[in-house]
mmCIF file of C-alpha atoms and ligand atoms in Angstrom:
data_model
loop_
_atom_site.group_PDB
_atom_site.id
_atom_site.type_symbol
_atom_site.label_atom_id
_atom_site.label_comp_id
_atom_site.label_asym_id
_atom_site.label_seq_id
_atom_site.Cartn_x
_atom_site.Cartn_y
_atom_site.Cartn_z
ATOM 1 C CA MET A 1 -1.344 -12.552 -25.496
ATOM 2 C CA SER A 2 -3.019 -9.243 -26.260
ATOM 3 C CA PHE A 3 -6.723 -8.712 -26.871
ATOM 4 C CA ASP A 4 -9.036 -6.022 -28.225
ATOM 5 C CA PRO A 5 -9.927 -3.423 -25.587
ATOM 6 C CA PRO A 6 -13.469 -3.723 -24.203
ATOM 7 C CA SER A 7 -16.025 -0.949 -23.675
ATOM 8 C CA PHE A 8 -17.494 0.084 -20.315
ATOM 9 C CA SER A 9 -21.159 0.918 -19.587
ATOM 10 C CA LEU A 10 -21.890 4.378 -18.293
ATOM 11 C CA ASN A 11 -24.736 5.105 -15.862
ATOM 12 C CA SER A 12 -26.319 7.162 -18.674
ATOM 13 C CA GLY A 13 -26.861 4.007 -20.717
ATOM 14 C CA TYR A 14 -24.093 4.720 -23.250
ATOM 15 C CA MET A 15 -20.894 2.753 -23.754
ATOM 16 C CA MET A 16 -17.365 4.169 -23.553
ATOM 17 C CA PRO A 17 -14.428 2.384 -25.235
ATOM 18 C CA ALA A 18 -11.954 1.489 -22.462
ATOM 19 C CA ILE A 19 -8.965 2.962 -24.297
ATOM 20 C CA GLY A 20 -9.008 6.460 -25.740
ATOM 21 C CA ILE A 21 -6.406 8.777 -27.197
ATOM 22 C CA GLY A 22 -5.504 11.790 -25.038
ATOM 23 C CA CYS A 23 -5.122 15.135 -26.803
ATOM 24 C CA TRP A 24 -3.160 17.228 -24.319
ATOM 25 C CA MET A 25 0.060 17.920 -26.227
ATOM 26 C CA GLY A 26 1.864 19.642 -23.362
ATOM 27 C CA ARG A 27 0.959 23.079 -24.711
ATOM 28 C CA PRO A 28 -2.171 24.483 -26.398
ATOM 29 C CA GLY A 29 -2.485 24.338 -30.152
ATOM 30 C CA GLU A 30 -0.126 21.965 -31.971
ATOM 31 C CA GLY A 31 -2.788 21.696 -34.686
ATOM 32 C CA GLU A 32 -1.007 19.689 -37.370
ATOM 33 C CA HIS A 33 0.404 17.237 -34.839
ATOM 34 C CA VAL A 34 -3.031 16.649 -33.374
ATOM 35 C CA VAL A 35 -4.650 16.087 -36.778
ATOM 36 C CA GLN A 36 -2.002 13.504 -37.684
ATOM 37 C CA MET A 37 -2.102 11.807 -34.257
ATOM 38 C CA ILE A 38 -5.886 11.433 -34.310
ATOM 39 C CA LYS A 39 -5.972 10.214 -37.903
ATOM 40 C CA ASN A 40 -3.324 7.595 -37.065
ATOM 41 C CA ALA A 41 -5.185 6.556 -33.931
ATOM 42 C CA LEU A 42 -8.502 6.209 -35.755
ATOM 43 C CA GLN A 43 -6.860 4.187 -38.497
ATOM 44 C CA MET A 44 -5.463 1.814 -35.837
ATOM 45 C CA GLY A 45 -8.876 1.242 -34.314
ATOM 46 C CA TYR A 46 -9.142 3.858 -31.540
ATOM 47 C CA ARG A 47 -12.743 5.079 -31.270
ATOM 48 C CA HIS A 48 -12.480 7.286 -28.174
ATOM 49 C CA ILE A 49 -10.925 10.761 -28.187
ATOM 50 C CA ASP A 50 -10.285 12.877 -25.092
ATOM 51 C CA THR A 51 -9.912 16.615 -25.641
ATOM 52 C CA ALA A 52 -10.815 19.834 -23.793
ATOM 53 C CA ALA A 53 -11.565 23.464 -24.566
ATOM 54 C CA ILE A 54 -8.325 24.540 -22.894
ATOM 55 C CA TYR A 55 -6.183 22.168 -24.974
ATOM 56 C CA GLY A 56 -6.817 24.484 -27.922
ATOM 57 C CA ASP A 57 -7.133 21.541 -30.298
ATOM 58 C CA GLU A 58 -10.847 20.805 -30.646
ATOM 59 C CA GLU A 59 -10.735 22.188 -34.200
ATOM 60 C CA SER A 60 -7.879 19.826 -35.098
ATOM 61 C CA VAL A 61 -9.781 16.885 -33.623
ATOM 62 C CA GLY A 62 -12.776 17.833 -35.781
ATOM 63 C CA ILE A 63 -10.622 18.030 -38.924
ATOM 64 C CA ALA A 64 -9.020 14.644 -38.201
ATOM 65 C CA ILE A 65 -12.399 12.956 -37.707
ATOM 66 C CA LYS A 66 -13.727 14.430 -40.922
ATOM 67 C CA GLU A 67 -10.636 13.468 -42.920
ATOM 68 C CA SER A 68 -10.623 9.937 -41.446
ATOM 69 C CA GLY A 69 -13.900 9.148 -43.193
ATOM 70 C CA ILE A 70 -15.082 7.245 -40.102
ATOM 71 C CA PRO A 71 -18.739 8.011 -39.316
ATOM 72 C CA ARG A 72 -19.117 10.426 -36.391
ATOM 73 C CA GLU A 73 -21.492 8.063 -34.597
ATOM 74 C CA ASN A 74 -18.762 5.405 -34.391
ATOM 75 C CA ILE A 75 -16.489 7.679 -32.352
ATOM 76 C CA PHE A 76 -16.793 8.560 -28.657
ATOM 77 C CA ILE A 77 -15.757 12.198 -28.131
ATOM 78 C CA THR A 78 -15.098 13.724 -24.719
ATOM 79 C CA THR A 79 -14.496 17.421 -24.260
ATOM 80 C CA LYS A 80 -14.366 19.567 -21.141
ATOM 81 C CA LEU A 81 -15.796 22.803 -19.777
ATOM 82 C CA ALA A 82 -12.985 25.206 -18.880
ATOM 83 C CA SER A 83 -12.817 26.761 -15.412
ATOM 84 C CA ALA A 84 -13.186 30.233 -16.973
ATOM 85 C CA ASP A 85 -16.535 29.152 -18.475
ATOM 86 C CA HIS A 86 -18.277 27.827 -15.347
ATOM 87 C CA GLY A 87 -20.909 30.540 -15.439
ATOM 88 C CA LYS A 88 -21.721 29.900 -19.116
ATOM 89 C CA ALA A 89 -21.768 26.166 -19.768
ATOM 90 C CA ALA A 90 -24.326 26.309 -22.610
ATOM 91 C CA SER A 91 -22.434 28.843 -24.730
ATOM 92 C CA ALA A 92 -19.075 27.171 -23.977
ATOM 93 C CA LEU A 93 -20.503 23.856 -25.177
ATOM 94 C CA ASP A 94 -21.773 25.497 -28.379
ATOM 95 C CA GLN A 95 -18.294 26.836 -29.066
ATOM 96 C CA SER A 96 -16.751 23.399 -28.506
ATOM 97 C CA LEU A 97 -19.293 21.766 -30.824
ATOM 98 C CA LYS A 98 -18.592 24.320 -33.515
ATOM 99 C CA LYS A 99 -14.849 23.712 -33.277
ATOM 100 C CA LEU A 100 -15.286 19.937 -33.233
ATOM 101 C CA GLY A 101 -17.617 20.127 -36.236
ATOM 102 C CA THR A 102 -20.274 17.986 -34.604
ATOM 103 C CA ASP A 103 -23.731 18.562 -33.153
ATOM 104 C CA TYR A 104 -23.179 16.527 -29.974
ATOM 105 C CA VAL A 105 -20.420 15.226 -27.729
ATOM 106 C CA ASP A 106 -20.566 11.836 -26.085
ATOM 107 C CA LEU A 107 -19.256 13.152 -22.793
ATOM 108 C CA TYR A 108 -18.983 16.678 -21.414
ATOM 109 C CA LEU A 109 -16.826 17.010 -18.300
ATOM 110 C CA MET A 110 -16.408 19.830 -15.808
ATOM 111 C CA HIS A 111 -12.621 20.034 -16.197
ATOM 112 C CA TRP A 112 -11.906 21.150 -12.601
ATOM 113 C CA PRO A 113 -14.238 21.892 -9.675
ATOM 114 C CA GLN A 114 -12.906 25.424 -9.333
ATOM 115 C CA ALA A 115 -14.310 28.303 -11.405
ATOM 116 C CA PHE A 116 -12.024 31.072 -12.606
ATOM 117 C CA THR A 117 -12.651 34.778 -13.005
ATOM 118 C CA GLU A 118 -12.100 36.294 -16.445
ATOM 119 C CA GLU A 119 -8.622 37.220 -15.251
ATOM 120 C CA GLY A 120 -7.895 33.557 -14.551
ATOM 121 C CA THR A 121 -8.032 33.684 -10.743
ATOM 122 C CA ALA A 122 -9.696 30.831 -8.880
ATOM 123 C CA ILE A 123 -13.003 31.752 -7.224
ATOM 124 C CA PRO A 124 -13.224 30.439 -3.608
ATOM 125 C CA PRO A 125 -15.248 27.199 -3.173
ATOM 126 C CA ASN A 126 -18.330 28.825 -1.610
ATOM 127 C CA GLU A 127 -18.673 31.722 -4.044
ATOM 128 C CA PHE A 128 -20.753 31.778 -7.239
ATOM 129 C CA PRO A 129 -20.448 29.877 -9.457
ATOM 130 C CA THR A 130 -19.715 26.912 -7.192
ATOM 131 C CA TYR A 131 -19.226 23.509 -8.789
ATOM 132 C CA VAL A 132 -22.772 22.707 -7.681
ATOM 133 C CA ASP A 133 -24.079 25.734 -9.629
ATOM 134 C CA THR A 134 -22.064 24.667 -12.657
ATOM 135 C CA TRP A 135 -23.249 21.063 -12.418
ATOM 136 C CA LYS A 136 -26.886 22.202 -12.324
ATOM 137 C CA ASP A 137 -26.257 24.076 -15.590
ATOM 138 C CA MET A 138 -24.631 21.000 -17.063
ATOM 139 C CA GLU A 139 -27.632 18.877 -16.082
ATOM 140 C CA THR A 140 -29.834 21.046 -18.302
ATOM 141 C CA LEU A 141 -27.541 20.396 -21.273
ATOM 142 C CA LEU A 142 -28.692 16.775 -21.368
ATOM 143 C CA ASP A 143 -32.155 17.915 -22.501
ATOM 144 C CA SER A 144 -30.651 19.813 -25.443
ATOM 145 C CA GLY A 145 -29.373 16.595 -27.030
ATOM 146 C CA LYS A 146 -25.985 18.262 -27.466
ATOM 147 C CA VAL A 147 -24.380 16.002 -24.839
ATOM 148 C CA ARG A 148 -25.048 12.303 -24.307
ATOM 149 C CA SER A 149 -23.451 12.058 -20.874
ATOM 150 C CA ILE A 150 -22.064 14.536 -18.374
ATOM 151 C CA GLY A 151 -19.309 14.058 -15.854
ATOM 152 C CA VAL A 152 -16.572 15.675 -13.815
ATOM 153 C CA SER A 153 -12.814 15.690 -13.637
ATOM 154 C CA ASN A 154 -10.356 16.139 -10.785
ATOM 155 C CA PHE A 155 -13.094 15.479 -8.232
ATOM 156 C CA SER A 156 -12.307 13.757 -4.911
ATOM 157 C CA ILE A 157 -14.521 11.797 -2.528
ATOM 158 C CA VAL A 158 -15.069 15.068 -0.613
ATOM 159 C CA THR A 159 -16.160 17.150 -3.626
ATOM 160 C CA LEU A 160 -18.153 14.288 -5.176
ATOM 161 C CA THR A 161 -20.005 13.654 -1.918
ATOM 162 C CA HIS A 162 -20.963 17.318 -1.688
ATOM 163 C CA LEU A 163 -22.025 17.356 -5.351
ATOM 164 C CA LEU A 164 -24.171 14.229 -5.006
ATOM 165 C CA ASP A 165 -25.858 15.663 -1.903
ATOM 166 C CA GLN A 166 -26.882 18.841 -3.747
ATOM 167 C CA THR A 167 -27.854 17.656 -7.237
ATOM 168 C CA HIS A 168 -29.946 15.092 -9.115
ATOM 169 C CA ILE A 169 -27.860 13.530 -11.840
ATOM 170 C CA ILE A 170 -24.926 11.337 -10.863
ATOM 171 C CA PRO A 171 -21.869 12.080 -13.007
ATOM 172 C CA ALA A 172 -21.298 9.334 -15.566
ATOM 173 C CA VAL A 173 -17.525 9.721 -15.269
ATOM 174 C CA ASN A 174 -14.872 11.198 -12.994
ATOM 175 C CA GLN A 175 -11.567 11.708 -14.795
ATOM 176 C CA VAL A 176 -8.521 11.912 -12.518
ATOM 177 C CA GLU A 177 -4.796 11.277 -12.516
ATOM 178 C CA LEU A 178 -4.434 7.535 -12.044
ATOM 179 C CA HIS A 179 -1.624 5.001 -12.556
ATOM 180 C CA PRO A 180 0.097 2.438 -10.305
ATOM 181 C CA PHE A 181 1.982 5.214 -8.474
ATOM 182 C CA LEU A 182 -1.273 7.036 -7.708
ATOM 183 C CA PRO A 183 -3.778 4.144 -7.739
ATOM 184 C CA GLN A 184 -6.744 6.008 -6.208
ATOM 185 C CA HIS A 185 -8.010 2.838 -4.507
ATOM 186 C CA LYS A 186 -10.412 4.681 -2.184
ATOM 187 C CA LEU A 187 -11.773 6.893 -4.962
ATOM 188 C CA LEU A 188 -12.258 3.877 -7.246
ATOM 189 C CA LYS A 189 -14.227 2.046 -4.533
ATOM 190 C CA PHE A 190 -16.371 5.152 -3.932
ATOM 191 C CA CYS A 191 -17.022 5.677 -7.644
ATOM 192 C CA ASN A 192 -17.872 1.997 -8.173
ATOM 193 C CA GLU A 193 -20.422 2.210 -5.344
ATOM 194 C CA LYS A 194 -22.042 5.252 -7.003
ATOM 195 C CA SER A 195 -21.894 3.827 -10.585
ATOM 196 C CA ILE A 196 -19.446 6.510 -11.677
ATOM 197 C CA LEU A 197 -16.842 5.301 -14.164
ATOM 198 C CA LEU A 198 -13.351 6.397 -13.207
ATOM 199 C CA THR A 199 -11.188 7.446 -16.163
ATOM 200 C CA ALA A 200 -7.410 7.516 -15.761
ATOM 201 C CA TYR A 201 -5.483 10.474 -17.058
ATOM 202 C CA ALA A 202 -1.688 10.301 -17.246
ATOM 203 C CA PRO A 203 -2.267 6.502 -17.292
ATOM 204 C CA VAL A 204 1.285 5.718 -18.424
ATOM 205 C CA GLY A 205 2.612 8.177 -15.823
ATOM 206 C CA LYS A 206 3.715 10.508 -18.618
ATOM 207 C CA GLY A 207 6.319 7.887 -19.541
ATOM 208 C CA LYS A 208 8.280 8.572 -16.324
ATOM 209 C CA PHE A 209 8.259 5.123 -14.739
ATOM 210 C CA GLY A 210 9.693 2.933 -17.509
ATOM 211 C CA SER A 211 12.646 1.849 -15.389
ATOM 212 C CA ASN A 212 10.680 0.591 -12.394
ATOM 213 C CA PRO A 213 11.994 -2.959 -11.760
ATOM 214 C CA ALA A 214 8.651 -4.485 -10.678
ATOM 215 C CA LEU A 215 6.912 -3.166 -13.793
ATOM 216 C CA ALA A 216 9.834 -4.127 -16.018
ATOM 217 C CA THR A 217 9.802 -7.720 -14.713
ATOM 218 C CA ILE A 218 6.092 -8.166 -15.430
ATOM 219 C CA ALA A 219 6.509 -6.549 -18.852
ATOM 220 C CA GLU A 220 9.377 -8.868 -19.700
ATOM 221 C CA GLN A 221 7.439 -11.960 -18.650
ATOM 222 C CA HIS A 222 4.644 -11.034 -21.071
ATOM 223 C CA GLY A 223 6.913 -9.721 -23.838
ATOM 224 C CA VAL A 224 5.268 -6.280 -23.700
ATOM 225 C CA THR A 225 6.302 -2.779 -22.579
ATOM 226 C CA VAL A 226 5.917 -1.179 -19.153
ATOM 227 C CA ALA A 227 3.280 1.171 -20.603
ATOM 228 C CA GLN A 228 1.226 -1.816 -21.770
ATOM 229 C CA VAL A 229 1.410 -3.309 -18.263
ATOM 230 C CA MET A 230 0.201 -0.029 -16.710
ATOM 231 C CA LEU A 231 -2.680 0.278 -19.183
ATOM 232 C CA SER A 232 -3.662 -3.393 -18.824
ATOM 233 C CA TRP A 233 -3.775 -2.978 -15.031
ATOM 234 C CA GLY A 234 -5.960 0.120 -15.481
ATOM 235 C CA VAL A 235 -8.477 -1.549 -17.788
ATOM 236 C CA GLN A 236 -8.504 -4.813 -15.790
ATOM 237 C CA ARG A 237 -9.519 -2.960 -12.615
ATOM 238 C CA GLY A 238 -12.386 -1.315 -14.499
ATOM 239 C CA THR A 239 -11.058 2.154 -15.292
ATOM 240 C CA SER A 240 -10.914 3.626 -18.783
ATOM 241 C CA VAL A 241 -7.512 4.959 -19.870
ATOM 242 C CA ILE A 242 -6.617 7.798 -22.234
ATOM 243 C CA PRO A 243 -2.873 7.702 -22.993
ATOM 244 C CA LYS A 244 -1.479 10.362 -25.326
ATOM 245 C CA THR A 245 1.225 9.565 -27.826
ATOM 246 C CA GLU A 246 2.215 10.917 -31.192
ATOM 247 C CA LYS A 247 4.497 7.991 -31.978
ATOM 248 C CA LEU A 248 3.064 5.344 -34.275
ATOM 249 C CA HIS A 249 4.613 2.368 -32.474
ATOM 250 C CA ARG A 250 3.390 3.632 -29.100
ATOM 251 C CA LEU A 251 -0.099 4.301 -30.447
ATOM 252 C CA LYS A 252 -0.149 0.665 -31.463
ATOM 253 C CA GLU A 253 1.218 -0.728 -28.201
ATOM 254 C CA ASN A 254 -1.027 1.469 -26.038
ATOM 255 C CA PHE A 255 -4.046 0.006 -27.823
ATOM 256 C CA SER A 256 -2.933 -3.570 -27.168
ATOM 257 C CA ILE A 257 -3.528 -4.805 -23.638
ATOM 258 C CA ILE A 258 -2.857 -8.133 -21.923
ATOM 259 C CA LYS A 259 -4.442 -10.196 -19.144
ATOM 260 C CA LEU A 260 -2.508 -9.906 -15.887
ATOM 261 C CA THR A 261 -2.588 -12.627 -13.232
ATOM 262 C CA PRO A 262 -4.123 -11.888 -9.799
ATOM 263 C CA GLU A 263 -0.571 -11.874 -8.361
ATOM 264 C CA GLU A 264 0.600 -9.340 -10.951
ATOM 265 C CA MET A 265 -2.471 -7.178 -10.296
ATOM 266 C CA HIS A 266 -1.648 -7.261 -6.572
ATOM 267 C CA THR A 267 1.983 -6.301 -7.222
ATOM 268 C CA LEU A 268 0.764 -3.258 -9.144
ATOM 269 C CA ASP A 269 -1.918 -2.460 -6.554
ATOM 270 C CA ILE A 270 0.693 -2.118 -3.793
ATOM 271 C CA LEU A 271 3.567 -0.696 -5.833
ATOM 272 C CA HIS A 272 2.943 2.747 -4.351
ATOM 273 C CA HIS A 273 3.744 1.365 -0.878
ATOM 274 C CA THR A 274 7.428 1.426 -1.849
ATOM 275 C CA PRO A 275 8.953 4.469 -0.129
ATOM 276 C CA GLY A 276 9.101 7.454 -2.474
ATOM 277 C CA LEU A 277 6.926 5.894 -5.167
ATOM 278 C CA HIS A 278 3.503 7.178 -4.134
ATOM 279 C CA ARG A 279 3.431 10.272 -6.264
ATOM 280 C CA SER A 280 1.834 12.324 -8.996
ATOM 281 C CA ALA A 281 3.319 12.134 -12.492
ATOM 282 C CA CYS A 282 1.816 15.584 -13.069
ATOM 283 C CA GLY A 283 3.828 17.073 -10.197
ATOM 284 C CA PHE A 284 0.843 17.874 -7.964
ATOM 285 C CA HIS A 285 2.852 16.819 -4.889
ATOM 286 C CA SER A 286 5.628 19.279 -5.671
ATOM 287 C CA PRO A 287 6.538 21.699 -2.845
ATOM 288 C CA LEU A 288 6.719 24.356 -5.581
ATOM 289 C CA LEU A 289 2.906 24.338 -5.737
ATOM 290 C CA GLY A 290 2.705 25.299 -2.048
ATOM 291 C CA GLY A 291 -0.043 22.793 -1.222
ATOM 292 C CA SER A 292 -2.523 23.871 -3.867
ATOM 293 C CA ALA A 293 -3.551 23.184 -7.451
ATOM 294 C CA PHE A 294 -4.984 25.890 -9.710
ATOM 295 C CA GLY A 295 -5.857 28.160 -6.805
ATOM 296 C CA TRP A 296 -7.517 25.737 -4.372
ATOM 297 C CA THR A 297 -5.720 24.088 -1.501
ATOM 298 C CA TYR A 298 -5.491 20.298 -1.371
ATOM 299 C CA ASP A 299 -7.927 20.530 1.515
ATOM 300 C CA GLN A 300 -10.472 22.450 -0.599
ATOM 301 C CA LEU A 301 -10.027 19.928 -3.416
ATOM 302 C CA GLY A 302 -10.383 17.061 -0.931
ATOM 303 C CA TRP A 303 -7.033 15.638 -2.011
ATOM 304 C CA GLU A 304 -5.187 13.523 0.540
ATOM 305 C CA MET A 305 -1.878 15.038 -0.357
ATOM 306 C CA THR A 306 1.005 16.439 1.636
ATOM 307 C CA LEU A 307 3.861 18.597 0.433
ATOM 308 C CA GLY A 308 6.434 16.305 -1.144
ATOM 309 C CA GLY A 309 4.189 13.229 -0.852
ATOM 310 C CA ILE A 310 0.669 11.994 -1.585
ATOM 311 C CA ALA A 311 -1.536 10.406 1.034
ATOM 312 C CA THR A 312 -0.957 10.831 4.737
ATOM 313 C CA GLN A 313 -1.355 7.074 4.985
ATOM 314 C CA LYS A 314 -0.914 4.372 2.394
ATOM 315 C CA GLU A 315 -4.026 3.329 0.555
ATOM 316 C CA THR A 316 -4.872 -0.297 1.026
ATOM 317 C CA VAL A 317 -6.454 -2.252 -1.792
ATOM 318 C CA ALA A 318 -10.218 -2.094 -1.609
HETATM 319 N N1 NAP X 401 -8.727 16.051 -16.826
HETATM 320 C C1 NAP X 401 -7.530 16.560 -16.634
HETATM 321 O O1 NAP X 401 -7.318 17.481 -15.832
HETATM 322 C C2 NAP X 401 -6.377 15.992 -17.419
HETATM 323 C C3 NAP X 401 -5.057 16.263 -17.018
HETATM 324 C C4 NAP X 401 -4.013 15.701 -17.759
HETATM 325 C C5 NAP X 401 -4.295 14.901 -18.860
HETATM 326 N N2 NAP X 401 -5.590 14.673 -19.243
HETATM 327 C C6 NAP X 401 -5.907 13.827 -20.431
HETATM 328 O O2 NAP X 401 -5.239 12.594 -20.292
HETATM 329 C C7 NAP X 401 -4.415 12.372 -21.438
HETATM 330 C C8 NAP X 401 -3.205 11.556 -21.059
HETATM 331 O O3 NAP X 401 -2.481 12.180 -20.026
HETATM 332 P P1 NAP X 401 -1.003 12.769 -20.250
HETATM 333 O O4 NAP X 401 -0.819 13.089 -21.682
HETATM 334 O O5 NAP X 401 -0.819 13.858 -19.271
HETATM 335 O O6 NAP X 401 -0.064 11.557 -19.792
HETATM 336 P P2 NAP X 401 0.251 10.093 -20.372
HETATM 337 O O7 NAP X 401 -0.690 9.702 -21.422
HETATM 338 O O8 NAP X 401 0.447 9.207 -19.189
HETATM 339 O O9 NAP X 401 1.700 10.297 -20.965
HETATM 340 C C9 NAP X 401 1.951 10.989 -22.147
HETATM 341 C C10 NAP X 401 3.480 11.064 -22.286
HETATM 342 O O10 NAP X 401 4.022 9.740 -22.240
HETATM 343 C C11 NAP X 401 4.621 9.394 -23.484
HETATM 344 N N3 NAP X 401 4.120 8.057 -23.825
HETATM 345 C C12 NAP X 401 2.877 7.706 -24.295
HETATM 346 N N4 NAP X 401 2.803 6.394 -24.511
HETATM 347 C C13 NAP X 401 4.008 5.868 -24.163
HETATM 348 C C14 NAP X 401 4.537 4.569 -24.167
HETATM 349 N N5 NAP X 401 3.830 3.525 -24.610
HETATM 350 N N6 NAP X 401 5.810 4.397 -23.728
HETATM 351 C C15 NAP X 401 6.546 5.442 -23.308
HETATM 352 N N7 NAP X 401 6.087 6.715 -23.276
HETATM 353 C C16 NAP X 401 4.835 6.931 -23.709
HETATM 354 C C17 NAP X 401 4.190 10.468 -24.498
HETATM 355 O O11 NAP X 401 5.232 10.818 -25.369
HETATM 356 P P3 NAP X 401 5.133 10.709 -26.971
HETATM 357 O O12 NAP X 401 3.935 11.485 -27.443
HETATM 358 O O13 NAP X 401 6.430 11.275 -27.413
HETATM 359 O O14 NAP X 401 5.015 9.234 -27.252
HETATM 360 C C18 NAP X 401 3.901 11.663 -23.579
HETATM 361 O O15 NAP X 401 5.096 12.382 -23.329
HETATM 362 C C19 NAP X 401 -4.106 13.789 -21.929
HETATM 363 O O16 NAP X 401 -3.605 13.806 -23.250
HETATM 364 C C20 NAP X 401 -5.447 14.444 -21.754
HETATM 365 O O17 NAP X 401 -6.325 14.080 -22.811
HETATM 366 C C21 NAP X 401 -6.630 15.179 -18.532
#
C-alpha cells in the first residue's frame, strides 16, 4: 500500500519534501530532456528539484518550472556551488539564480569540500579557500534572502566535525551517496545528533542492484519494484531521496513509497554485510581512482574507504 511522501523539517525552520527529482543526466547540458523530465515530474506531484551549477541544466530547470505554471513558492529548489567557485560564492549564486529564473533558492549546497583552481586542479585541504572559508562566505548569503537554507555535500564525519568546530551555522543538509549498499549508518547517526538532514544521492544505486535477491523478495511481497523498496527504506529511516529518471513509469513509481516492516528494514540495514556488496554505485571504490576522489585522498575526505572496497570494518546499525 503506497502513500504520499512526507516532508522533513530542516534546522533552518523550512520543510523539504522527502522525495525530489535529481537532475544529473550523466553529462552536462541535455536541455530538452531536462525540461521534459522536470515538467513531467511536477505534473506528477514532485515539488523538490535537485540541480547544480556543474550539471549545466539550471536554465532548463528554470524553463520547466515556468512552463509548468506551478507557483515558484510551491517548489523546493536545491542547487550547488561548484568547486571552481569556492572563492566567489556570492557571484556564483547570482549566476545560478539568473539561470534558474528565480530570486532565491531553497537550499544552496557546497557541492564538494575541495576547492578547485581555475584550471580545475584540487587545492590542498589547508590552503585558501578551505571549506571553512567557503562556508563562512555561504553563511553571509543567508542575510541576502537569496538562499533559505545552506548545506554541504560529500562531507564525512571528519570534515563535518572540523566545519562545526570552526563556524557558527550548522548545515541544514548533507547530501551524500546513500543506498542499502552504502547505508552510511555512522554518518546518519552523527547527522541526526547535529540536526543535519542527510539527503541520499544515487538512492536507487543508479539502477544497478535490481537483481539483488533480498531486495527482489521484499519487492515481490509488496507488489512493487526494487527501486521503490530502496526509496521507501531511505525515507523511512529519515533521509530525503533524489532519484533521477527520465522515464514516465519510473517517475511515477519513484514517487510512490511503501511502509516496510521492522524486519524488512533490518534486512536492508545489513544487506551491505554480504561479501562484495558494500560498495559505491558511483564507482568511488574503484582501484582506477587510486584512493582519491576529485583530487583529495579518501583520508583527506574522511571517507572510510579502501581500494576495491568501502569501510575497513562493517558498519553496524546505529
Ligand atoms: N551531490 C553530489 O555530489 C551528487 C552526486 C551524484 C548525484 N547527485 C544528485 O542525485 C541525483 C540522483 O543520483 P544519480 O542520478 O546519480 O543516481 P540514481 O538516481 O540512483 O539513478 C539514476 C539511474 O537509475 C535509473 N533509474 C531511476 N529510477 C529507476 C527505477 N525506478 N528503476 C530502475 N532504474 C531507475 C535512471 O535511468 P533512466 O533515467 O533511464 O530511468 C538512471 O540511469 C542526481 O540526479 C543528482 O541530482 C548528487
